[in-house]
Amino acid sequence: MTIFSKIVSGEIPCNKVLENEEFLAFHDINPKAPIHILIIPKKEYKNFQEVDPKVMVGLTKFTHQVAKLLGLDVSGYRLITNNGSDGGQEVMHLHFHLLGGAKLTWSHLSDSDSHKFL
Ligand code: 5GP
């Protein structure tokens, strides 16, 4: 069972933002922006590569609701999913990071020289 499944079951507490039968949104414990929400399907999928694409329809609608609830639909936001080892994924339960509340920068994605990959 993943740590996020323990949050879904209530075994581990979270600061909840929105919930329905299939999805849960809660504040990240270690925020990287003024607003940093994690959005997950309650059912465990390892990551984006493994998710049933049909789930993404509901997850997209749910994410729109979360953004609206927090006013981010107007001010803007960034949506990220880390996939696997090189993607920097730490929790093996599909989740999207919804980041906002400030003008976000776009830098230092890798310790390697990015020009080598362009
Ligand atoms: P990843 O690196 O897998 O994309 O992101 C995992 C995220 O989960 C991290 O941003 C981390 O701060 C967050 N996280 C890990 N454990 C917990 C927890 O117990 N509660 C909450 N709210 N967030 C967690």
Tab-separated table of C-alpha atoms and ligand atoms in Angstrom:
chain	number	residue	atom	x	y	z
A	1	MET	CA	0.000	0.000	0.000
A	2	THR	CA	1.426	3.426	-0.915
A	3	ILE	CA	1.627	6.354	1.488
A	4	PHE	CA	-1.052	8.060	-0.621
A	5	SER	CA	-3.385	5.049	-0.245
A	6	LYS	CA	-2.915	5.451	3.510
A	7	ILE	CA	-3.982	9.084	3.116
A	8	VAL	CA	-7.034	7.954	1.093
A	9	SER	CA	-8.010	5.458	3.819
A	10	GLY	CA	-7.500	8.058	6.571
A	11	GLU	CA	-4.672	6.123	8.197
A	12	ILE	CA	-2.407	9.122	7.556
A	13	PRO	CA	-3.961	12.604	7.896
A	14	CYS	CA	-3.860	15.234	5.161
A	15	ASN	CA	-4.912	18.819	4.636
A	16	LYS	CA	-7.734	18.108	2.205
A	17	VAL	CA	-8.822	20.528	-0.528
A	18	LEU	CA	-11.424	18.521	-2.465
A	19	GLU	CA	-12.608	14.933	-2.715
A	20	ASN	CA	-15.070	12.853	-4.670
A	21	GLU	CA	-15.578	9.105	-5.110
A	22	GLU	CA	-12.577	8.675	-7.392
A	23	PHE	CA	-10.134	11.486	-6.644
A	24	LEU	CA	-8.542	13.401	-3.770
A	25	ALA	CA	-6.698	16.729	-3.636
A	26	PHE	CA	-4.602	17.751	-0.626
A	27	HIS	CA	-1.765	20.108	0.281
A	28	ASP	CA	1.791	18.834	-0.255
A	29	ILE	CA	3.610	18.393	3.054
A	30	ASN	CA	6.720	20.100	1.632
A	31	PRO	CA	5.389	22.892	-0.610
A	32	LYS	CA	7.539	24.165	-3.487
A	33	ALA	CA	5.244	27.142	-4.214
A	34	PRO	CA	2.787	29.280	-2.190
A	35	ILE	CA	0.077	26.865	-3.324
A	36	HIS	CA	1.183	23.246	-3.847
A	37	ILE	CA	-1.567	20.669	-4.124
A	38	LEU	CA	-1.290	16.963	-4.878
A	39	ILE	CA	-4.087	15.465	-6.968
A	40	ILE	CA	-4.450	11.684	-6.981
A	41	PRO	CA	-6.805	8.962	-8.142
A	42	LYS	CA	-7.912	6.956	-5.092
A	43	LYS	CA	-7.180	3.780	-7.000
A	44	GLU	CA	-3.457	3.019	-7.137
A	45	TYR	CA	-1.753	3.491	-10.479
A	46	LYS	CA	2.032	3.457	-10.282
A	47	ASN	CA	2.435	6.551	-12.438
A	48	PHE	CA	1.279	8.339	-15.581
A	49	GLN	CA	2.810	5.669	-17.817
A	50	GLU	CA	0.675	2.998	-16.144
A	51	VAL	CA	-2.648	4.823	-15.783
A	52	ASP	CA	-5.742	3.765	-17.712
A	53	PRO	CA	-6.207	6.723	-20.104
A	54	LYS	CA	-9.959	6.721	-19.356
A	55	VAL	CA	-9.158	7.785	-15.775
A	56	MET	CA	-7.569	10.947	-17.129
A	57	VAL	CA	-10.945	12.309	-18.291
A	58	GLY	CA	-12.288	12.398	-14.732
A	59	LEU	CA	-8.945	13.499	-13.348
A	60	THR	CA	-8.873	16.423	-15.769
A	61	LYS	CA	-12.356	17.576	-14.733
A	62	PHE	CA	-11.442	17.188	-11.059
A	63	THR	CA	-8.229	19.200	-11.555
A	64	HIS	CA	-10.235	22.009	-13.199
A	65	GLN	CA	-12.492	22.062	-10.109
A	66	VAL	CA	-9.534	22.217	-7.718
A	67	ALA	CA	-7.938	25.055	-9.692
A	68	LYS	CA	-11.219	26.976	-9.682
A	69	LEU	CA	-11.758	26.431	-5.971
A	70	LEU	CA	-8.350	27.986	-5.256
A	71	GLY	CA	-8.732	30.825	-7.780
A	72	LEU	CA	-5.888	29.443	-9.856
A	73	ASP	CA	-8.064	29.146	-12.961
A	74	VAL	CA	-7.730	32.947	-13.223
A	75	SER	CA	-4.172	33.561	-11.968
A	76	GLY	CA	-2.686	30.473	-13.633
A	77	TYR	CA	-0.852	27.427	-12.444
A	78	ARG	CA	1.588	24.675	-13.357
A	79	LEU	CA	0.650	20.995	-13.470
A	80	ILE	CA	3.451	18.429	-13.184
A	81	THR	CA	3.691	14.680	-12.879
A	82	ASN	CA	7.039	13.055	-12.182
A	83	ASN	CA	7.245	9.696	-13.926
A	84	GLY	CA	9.764	7.059	-12.879
A	85	SER	CA	13.399	7.310	-11.878
A	86	ASP	CA	14.659	9.985	-14.266
A	87	GLY	CA	11.421	11.920	-13.747
A	88	GLY	CA	12.231	12.198	-10.031
A	89	GLN	CA	9.175	10.265	-8.854
A	90	GLU	CA	9.393	9.406	-5.139
A	91	VAL	CA	5.880	8.171	-4.343
A	92	MET	CA	4.808	5.325	-6.631
A	93	HIS	CA	1.138	6.304	-6.733
A	94	LEU	CA	0.122	8.540	-9.648
A	95	HIS	CA	-0.119	12.162	-8.563
A	96	PHE	CA	-0.150	15.559	-10.181
A	97	HIS	CA	1.496	18.563	-8.546
A	98	LEU	CA	-0.682	21.674	-8.950
A	99	LEU	CA	1.547	24.683	-8.265
A	100	GLY	CA	0.560	28.334	-8.140
A	101	GLY	CA	0.140	31.459	-6.075
A	102	ALA	CA	3.216	33.166	-7.573
A	103	LYS	CA	4.909	33.741	-10.911
A	104	LEU	CA	6.788	30.471	-11.252
A	105	THR	CA	10.225	30.260	-12.830
A	106	TRP	CA	11.473	27.485	-15.081
A	107	SER	CA	15.043	26.567	-14.239
A	108	HIS	CA	17.369	23.882	-12.971
A	109	LEU	CA	15.436	20.844	-14.137
A	110	SER	CA	18.604	18.743	-14.235
A	111	ASP	CA	22.088	18.724	-12.765
A	112	SER	CA	23.349	18.023	-16.279
A	113	ASP	CA	24.049	20.716	-18.855
A	114	SER	CA	20.690	21.020	-20.618
A	115	HIS	CA	22.331	22.274	-23.825
A	116	LYS	CA	23.709	18.781	-24.392
A	117	PHE	CA	20.164	17.525	-24.846
A	118	LEU	CA	18.777	20.264	-27.078
B	1	5GP	P1	7.124	12.982	-6.306
B	1	5GP	O1	8.561	13.332	-6.074
B	1	5GP	O2	6.856	11.519	-6.131
B	1	5GP	O3	6.585	13.536	-7.596
B	1	5GP	O4	6.320	13.791	-5.208
B	1	5GP	C1	5.915	13.269	-3.992
B	1	5GP	C2	5.387	14.424	-3.181
B	1	5GP	O5	4.670	13.897	-2.087
B	1	5GP	C3	6.469	15.337	-2.622
B	1	5GP	O6	6.251	16.668	-3.082
B	1	5GP	C4	6.302	15.215	-1.107
B	1	5GP	O7	6.516	16.431	-0.439
B	1	5GP	C5	4.868	14.731	-0.983
B	1	5GP	N1	4.606	13.892	0.199
B	1	5GP	C6	5.296	12.801	0.590
B	1	5GP	N2	4.757	12.269	1.697
B	1	5GP	C7	3.672	13.033	1.992
B	1	5GP	C8	2.690	12.969	3.049
B	1	5GP	O8	2.694	12.093	3.919
B	1	5GP	N3	1.740	13.936	3.035
B	1	5GP	C9	1.684	14.907	2.083
B	1	5GP	N4	0.696	15.801	2.171
B	1	5GP	N5	2.587	14.993	1.085
B	1	5GP	C10	3.574	14.071	1.048
